[in-house]
């Protein structure tokens, strides 16, 4: 019998972050396979492609709008009809072309850093928590609205993924961040040990390449407050939401118990 060896992993403390937006992550089964064509398939354990993400969104939409549980033959037809929608096809084809053109190594300078245009920000938009006090929050809402309204379909999640990918590419280039090859040397922590992957920086730069200051809008006093640059969109999965809610309930329960105890003590003194 081999003796079990335990290793202690020390993870550096995460910095405090402010979110301009909080949105739930796109939910899909880790073992499900989405067929893209006859004889061709992709497994969702790998990085989720644009085509697979669209199919997941369509199936989730049909599931939410179905009168009964389960999938009928009618919903399969609906899925194909939605995929063939002219406006949705145009949007998907355009995004695929943008990604292919930017990531094409033959057109890239050999001295340029390698930044991949990647769709990594897949969300469910049933609910969204907005920060209405930050100018950056307003900017990203406007970017998202403009991009989505340009295509005229029901899937605002696709537009959001494109807006975030475009902002991330611009930020990484102007910040001169690590390119994708250099990132491979960074340590990878086991999934779930930190929430670092939930936070996606959205801070833009001004025309001179300097970091903009964040403006906090105080509507009550009609004043604008400036803060340190560095705002994020937080895309959270269901497990993180469940843990956060449990923690919030526990903390509020402790406060409520403390309040009740103080009330009893006051009554006894009377």
mmCIF file of N, CA and C in Angstrom, residues 106-188:
data_model
loop_
_atom_site.group_PDB
_atom_site.id
_atom_site.type_symbol
_atom_site.label_atom_id
_atom_site.label_comp_id
_atom_site.label_asym_id
_atom_site.label_seq_id
_atom_site.Cartn_x
_atom_site.Cartn_y
_atom_site.Cartn_z
ATOM 1 N N UNK A 106 -0.564 34.371 -40.395
ATOM 2 C CA UNK A 106 0.101 34.760 -41.642
ATOM 3 C C UNK A 106 0.103 36.271 -41.840
ATOM 4 N N UNK A 107 -0.894 36.972 -41.262
ATOM 5 C CA UNK A 107 -0.959 38.425 -41.407
ATOM 6 C C UNK A 107 -0.349 39.163 -40.221
ATOM 7 N N UNK A 108 0.195 38.415 -39.259
ATOM 8 C CA UNK A 108 0.750 39.021 -38.046
ATOM 9 C C UNK A 108 2.247 39.279 -38.202
ATOM 10 N N UNK A 109 2.692 40.409 -37.694
ATOM 11 C CA UNK A 109 4.120 40.714 -37.710
ATOM 12 C C UNK A 109 4.862 39.735 -36.802
ATOM 13 N N UNK A 110 6.047 39.267 -37.206
ATOM 14 C CA UNK A 110 6.798 38.335 -36.347
ATOM 15 C C UNK A 110 7.270 38.968 -35.046
ATOM 16 N N UNK A 111 7.250 40.309 -34.974
ATOM 17 C CA UNK A 111 7.697 41.011 -33.775
ATOM 18 C C UNK A 111 6.530 41.396 -32.862
ATOM 19 N N UNK A 112 5.312 41.155 -33.320
ATOM 20 C CA UNK A 112 4.133 41.550 -32.537
ATOM 21 C C UNK A 112 3.835 40.519 -31.462
ATOM 22 N N UNK A 113 3.333 41.011 -30.329
ATOM 23 C CA UNK A 113 2.889 40.098 -29.277
ATOM 24 C C UNK A 113 1.655 39.338 -29.744
ATOM 25 N N UNK A 114 1.530 38.122 -29.275
ATOM 26 C CA UNK A 114 0.432 37.283 -29.732
ATOM 27 C C UNK A 114 -0.751 37.372 -28.767
ATOM 28 N N UNK A 115 -1.758 38.114 -29.184
ATOM 29 C CA UNK A 115 -3.001 38.228 -28.425
ATOM 30 C C UNK A 115 -4.120 37.597 -29.248
ATOM 31 N N UNK A 116 -4.776 36.617 -28.677
ATOM 32 C CA UNK A 116 -5.865 35.937 -29.370
ATOM 33 C C UNK A 116 -7.198 36.624 -29.072
ATOM 34 N N UNK A 117 -7.963 36.855 -30.140
ATOM 35 C CA UNK A 117 -9.318 37.381 -29.989
ATOM 36 C C UNK A 117 -10.202 36.192 -29.643
ATOM 37 N N UNK A 118 -10.626 36.102 -28.377
ATOM 38 C CA UNK A 118 -11.323 34.897 -27.905
ATOM 39 C C UNK A 118 -12.648 35.250 -27.266
ATOM 40 N N UNK A 119 -13.648 34.420 -27.548
ATOM 41 C CA UNK A 119 -14.964 34.562 -26.920
ATOM 42 C C UNK A 119 -14.973 33.712 -25.649
ATOM 43 N N UNK A 120 -14.749 34.369 -24.520
ATOM 44 C CA UNK A 120 -14.667 33.661 -23.232
ATOM 45 C C UNK A 120 -15.705 34.134 -22.220
ATOM 46 N N UNK A 121 -16.540 35.082 -22.601
ATOM 47 C CA UNK A 121 -17.438 35.714 -21.638
ATOM 48 C C UNK A 121 -18.887 35.313 -21.931
ATOM 49 N N UNK A 122 -19.192 34.052 -21.651
ATOM 50 C CA UNK A 122 -20.528 33.534 -21.942
ATOM 51 C C UNK A 122 -21.418 33.671 -20.715
ATOM 52 N N UNK A 123 -22.580 34.271 -20.906
ATOM 53 C CA UNK A 123 -23.438 34.625 -19.772
ATOM 54 C C UNK A 123 -24.883 34.177 -20.005
ATOM 55 N N UNK A 124 -25.668 34.229 -18.911
ATOM 56 C CA UNK A 124 -27.126 34.196 -18.975
ATOM 57 C C UNK A 124 -27.588 35.592 -18.554
ATOM 58 N N UNK A 125 -28.477 36.170 -19.321
ATOM 59 C CA UNK A 125 -28.865 37.561 -19.055
ATOM 60 C C UNK A 125 -30.271 37.679 -18.468
ATOM 61 N N UNK A 126 -30.716 36.642 -17.756
ATOM 62 C CA UNK A 126 -32.029 36.715 -17.109
ATOM 63 C C UNK A 126 -32.050 37.789 -16.031
ATOM 64 N N UNK A 127 -30.950 37.927 -15.327
ATOM 65 C CA UNK A 127 -30.832 38.999 -14.342
ATOM 66 C C UNK A 127 -29.420 39.563 -14.400
ATOM 67 N N UNK A 128 -29.319 40.847 -14.110
ATOM 68 C CA UNK A 128 -28.045 41.552 -14.147
ATOM 69 C C UNK A 128 -28.027 42.549 -12.994
ATOM 70 N N UNK A 129 -26.921 42.604 -12.274
ATOM 71 C CA UNK A 129 -26.739 43.605 -11.222
ATOM 72 C C UNK A 129 -25.863 44.720 -11.784
ATOM 73 N N UNK A 130 -26.435 45.928 -11.901
ATOM 74 C CA UNK A 130 -25.724 47.073 -12.453
ATOM 75 C C UNK A 130 -25.215 47.982 -11.335
ATOM 76 N N UNK A 131 -24.108 48.645 -11.602
ATOM 77 C CA UNK A 131 -23.640 49.721 -10.729
ATOM 78 C C UNK A 131 -23.962 51.037 -11.434
ATOM 79 N N UNK A 132 -24.945 51.781 -10.904
ATOM 80 C CA UNK A 132 -25.380 53.006 -11.558
ATOM 81 C C UNK A 132 -24.601 54.234 -11.103
ATOM 82 N N UNK A 133 -23.553 54.038 -10.310
ATOM 83 C CA UNK A 133 -22.759 55.162 -9.824
ATOM 84 C C UNK A 133 -21.443 55.318 -10.576
ATOM 85 N N UNK A 134 -21.145 54.412 -11.479
ATOM 86 C CA UNK A 134 -19.864 54.458 -12.178
ATOM 87 C C UNK A 134 -20.051 54.786 -13.659
ATOM 88 N N UNK A 135 -19.242 55.704 -14.146
ATOM 89 C CA UNK A 135 -19.281 56.064 -15.556
ATOM 90 C C UNK A 135 -18.891 54.877 -16.428
ATOM 91 N N UNK A 136 -17.934 54.078 -15.978
ATOM 92 C CA UNK A 136 -17.511 52.906 -16.748
ATOM 93 C C UNK A 136 -18.658 51.907 -16.896
ATOM 94 N N UNK A 137 -19.499 51.795 -15.876
ATOM 95 C CA UNK A 137 -20.663 50.911 -15.964
ATOM 96 C C UNK A 137 -21.626 51.395 -17.042
ATOM 97 N N UNK A 138 -21.811 52.699 -17.109
ATOM 98 C CA UNK A 138 -22.679 53.256 -18.154
ATOM 99 C C UNK A 138 -22.095 53.003 -19.541
ATOM 100 N N UNK A 139 -20.784 53.146 -19.667
ATOM 101 C CA UNK A 139 -20.141 52.948 -20.966
ATOM 102 C C UNK A 139 -20.304 51.515 -21.461
ATOM 103 N N UNK A 140 -20.117 50.551 -20.571
ATOM 104 C CA UNK A 140 -20.228 49.169 -21.019
ATOM 105 C C UNK A 140 -21.679 48.803 -21.327
ATOM 106 N N UNK A 141 -22.635 49.390 -20.599
ATOM 107 C CA UNK A 141 -24.046 49.172 -20.926
ATOM 108 C C UNK A 141 -24.375 49.733 -22.310
ATOM 109 N N UNK A 142 -23.846 50.920 -22.599
ATOM 110 C CA UNK A 142 -24.089 51.537 -23.902
ATOM 111 C C UNK A 142 -23.435 50.736 -25.028
ATOM 112 N N UNK A 143 -22.204 50.281 -24.806
ATOM 113 C CA UNK A 143 -21.524 49.448 -25.804
ATOM 114 C C UNK A 143 -22.328 48.192 -26.102
ATOM 115 N N UNK A 144 -22.787 47.561 -25.040
ATOM 116 C CA UNK A 144 -23.562 46.318 -25.173
ATOM 117 C C UNK A 144 -24.883 46.586 -25.907
ATOM 118 N N UNK A 145 -25.593 47.643 -25.510
ATOM 119 C CA UNK A 145 -26.877 47.966 -26.132
ATOM 120 C C UNK A 145 -26.699 48.281 -27.618
ATOM 121 N N UNK A 146 -25.685 49.088 -27.939
ATOM 122 C CA UNK A 146 -25.454 49.462 -29.337
ATOM 123 C C UNK A 146 -25.130 48.231 -30.188
ATOM 124 N N UNK A 147 -24.266 47.355 -29.663
ATOM 125 C CA UNK A 147 -23.886 46.156 -30.417
ATOM 126 C C UNK A 147 -25.082 45.236 -30.616
ATOM 127 N N UNK A 148 -25.869 45.037 -29.564
ATOM 128 C CA UNK A 148 -27.018 44.142 -29.661
ATOM 129 C C UNK A 148 -28.095 44.695 -30.595
ATOM 130 N N UNK A 149 -28.374 45.987 -30.491
ATOM 131 C CA UNK A 149 -29.415 46.586 -31.332
ATOM 132 C C UNK A 149 -29.017 46.630 -32.804
ATOM 133 N N UNK A 150 -27.721 46.493 -33.096
ATOM 134 C CA UNK A 150 -27.263 46.505 -34.484
ATOM 135 C C UNK A 150 -27.669 45.240 -35.239
ATOM 136 N N UNK A 151 -27.947 44.150 -34.519
ATOM 137 C CA UNK A 151 -28.232 42.866 -35.156
ATOM 138 C C UNK A 151 -29.712 42.499 -35.124
ATOM 139 N N UNK A 152 -30.451 42.966 -34.156
ATOM 140 C CA UNK A 152 -31.891 42.768 -34.162
ATOM 141 C C UNK A 152 -32.359 41.352 -33.917
ATOM 142 N N UNK A 153 -31.676 40.605 -33.029
ATOM 143 C CA UNK A 153 -32.169 39.286 -32.644
ATOM 144 C C UNK A 153 -32.341 39.233 -31.126
ATOM 145 N N UNK A 154 -32.734 38.074 -30.617
ATOM 146 C CA UNK A 154 -33.097 37.957 -29.202
ATOM 147 C C UNK A 154 -31.942 37.577 -28.290
ATOM 148 N N UNK A 155 -30.742 37.353 -28.838
ATOM 149 C CA UNK A 155 -29.653 36.790 -28.047
ATOM 150 C C UNK A 155 -28.614 37.869 -27.711
ATOM 151 N N UNK A 156 -28.918 38.632 -26.670
ATOM 152 C CA UNK A 156 -27.994 39.686 -26.259
ATOM 153 C C UNK A 156 -26.725 39.121 -25.632
ATOM 154 N N UNK A 157 -26.737 37.826 -25.240
ATOM 155 C CA UNK A 157 -25.543 37.210 -24.661
ATOM 156 C C UNK A 157 -24.392 37.157 -25.675
ATOM 157 N N UNK A 158 -24.737 36.958 -26.960
ATOM 158 C CA UNK A 158 -23.703 36.884 -27.999
ATOM 159 C C UNK A 158 -23.037 38.247 -28.166
ATOM 160 N N UNK A 159 -23.849 39.283 -28.197
ATOM 161 C CA UNK A 159 -23.316 40.646 -28.320
ATOM 162 C C UNK A 159 -22.419 40.996 -27.139
ATOM 163 N N UNK A 160 -22.817 40.552 -25.948
ATOM 164 C CA UNK A 160 -22.009 40.822 -24.761
ATOM 165 C C UNK A 160 -20.640 40.155 -24.873
ATOM 166 N N UNK A 161 -20.615 38.899 -25.329
ATOM 167 C CA UNK A 161 -19.347 38.183 -25.472
ATOM 168 C C UNK A 161 -18.419 38.902 -26.450
ATOM 169 N N UNK A 162 -18.987 39.448 -27.529
ATOM 170 C CA UNK A 162 -18.178 40.167 -28.516
ATOM 171 C C UNK A 162 -17.648 41.478 -27.938
ATOM 172 N N UNK A 163 -18.501 42.228 -27.248
ATOM 173 C CA UNK A 163 -18.081 43.495 -26.644
ATOM 174 C C UNK A 163 -16.952 43.265 -25.645
ATOM 175 N N UNK A 164 -17.078 42.230 -24.824
ATOM 176 C CA UNK A 164 -16.048 41.939 -23.832
ATOM 177 C C UNK A 164 -14.744 41.489 -24.489
ATOM 178 N N UNK A 165 -14.845 40.661 -25.543
ATOM 179 C CA UNK A 165 -13.642 40.203 -26.260
ATOM 180 C C UNK A 165 -12.916 41.383 -26.903
ATOM 181 N N UNK A 166 -13.676 42.289 -27.495
ATOM 182 C CA UNK A 166 -13.089 43.473 -28.135
ATOM 183 C C UNK A 166 -12.425 44.382 -27.110
ATOM 184 N N UNK A 167 -13.080 44.603 -25.970
ATOM 185 C CA UNK A 167 -12.507 45.438 -24.908
ATOM 186 C C UNK A 167 -11.249 44.787 -24.322
ATOM 187 N N UNK A 168 -11.298 43.473 -24.140
ATOM 188 C CA UNK A 168 -10.139 42.774 -23.577
ATOM 189 C C UNK A 168 -8.940 42.864 -24.503
ATOM 190 N N UNK A 169 -9.161 42.694 -25.808
ATOM 191 C CA UNK A 169 -8.073 42.796 -26.779
ATOM 192 C C UNK A 169 -7.450 44.192 -26.753
ATOM 193 N N UNK A 170 -8.289 45.221 -26.743
ATOM 194 C CA UNK A 170 -7.793 46.598 -26.731
ATOM 195 C C UNK A 170 -7.014 46.881 -25.447
ATOM 196 N N UNK A 171 -7.545 46.437 -24.310
ATOM 197 C CA UNK A 171 -6.885 46.685 -23.031
ATOM 198 C C UNK A 171 -5.530 46.004 -22.964
ATOM 199 N N UNK A 172 -5.476 44.754 -23.403
ATOM 200 C CA UNK A 172 -4.220 43.997 -23.315
ATOM 201 C C UNK A 172 -3.128 44.610 -24.188
ATOM 202 N N UNK A 173 -3.519 45.101 -25.358
ATOM 203 C CA UNK A 173 -2.535 45.709 -26.253
ATOM 204 C C UNK A 173 -2.037 47.037 -25.693
ATOM 205 N N UNK A 174 -2.971 47.890 -25.234
ATOM 206 C CA UNK A 174 -2.581 49.211 -24.737
ATOM 207 C C UNK A 174 -1.856 49.130 -23.398
ATOM 208 N N UNK A 175 -2.216 48.135 -22.587
ATOM 209 C CA UNK A 175 -1.527 47.939 -21.308
ATOM 210 C C UNK A 175 -0.195 47.208 -21.491
ATOM 211 N N UNK A 176 0.004 46.654 -22.683
ATOM 212 C CA UNK A 176 1.185 45.821 -22.969
ATOM 213 C C UNK A 176 1.273 44.674 -21.965
ATOM 214 N N UNK A 177 0.151 44.002 -21.796
ATOM 215 C CA UNK A 177 0.097 42.872 -20.874
ATOM 216 C C UNK A 177 0.788 41.656 -21.474
ATOM 217 N N UNK A 178 0.944 40.634 -20.651
ATOM 218 C CA UNK A 178 1.516 39.371 -21.130
ATOM 219 C C UNK A 178 0.725 38.849 -22.319
ATOM 220 N N UNK A 179 1.432 38.384 -23.353
ATOM 221 C CA UNK A 179 0.699 37.771 -24.454
ATOM 222 C C UNK A 179 0.366 36.322 -24.108
ATOM 223 N N UNK A 180 -0.298 35.629 -25.014
ATOM 224 C CA UNK A 180 -0.802 34.293 -24.711
ATOM 225 C C UNK A 180 0.314 33.271 -24.498
ATOM 226 N N UNK A 181 1.441 33.438 -25.205
ATOM 227 C CA UNK A 181 2.560 32.520 -25.002
ATOM 228 C C UNK A 181 3.158 32.687 -23.611
ATOM 229 N N UNK A 182 3.329 33.937 -23.169
ATOM 230 C CA UNK A 182 3.899 34.193 -21.847
ATOM 231 C C UNK A 182 2.967 33.728 -20.734
ATOM 232 N N UNK A 183 1.665 33.790 -20.963
ATOM 233 C CA UNK A 183 0.700 33.381 -19.951
ATOM 234 C C UNK A 183 0.767 31.883 -19.639
ATOM 235 N N UNK A 184 1.268 31.115 -20.566
ATOM 236 C CA UNK A 184 1.347 29.669 -20.357
ATOM 237 C C UNK A 184 2.290 29.304 -19.214
ATOM 238 N N UNK A 185 3.216 30.216 -18.888
ATOM 239 C CA UNK A 185 4.177 29.947 -17.814
ATOM 240 C C UNK A 185 3.630 30.299 -16.430
ATOM 241 N N UNK A 186 2.459 30.929 -16.382
ATOM 242 C CA UNK A 186 1.876 31.316 -15.097
ATOM 243 C C UNK A 186 1.337 30.090 -14.364
ATOM 244 N N UNK A 187 1.380 30.091 -13.030
ATOM 245 C CA UNK A 187 0.853 28.945 -12.274
ATOM 246 C C UNK A 187 -0.666 28.836 -12.432
ATOM 247 N N UNK A 188 -1.140 27.600 -12.482
ATOM 248 C CA UNK A 188 -2.576 27.342 -12.608
ATOM 249 C C UNK A 188 -3.062 26.709 -11.310
#
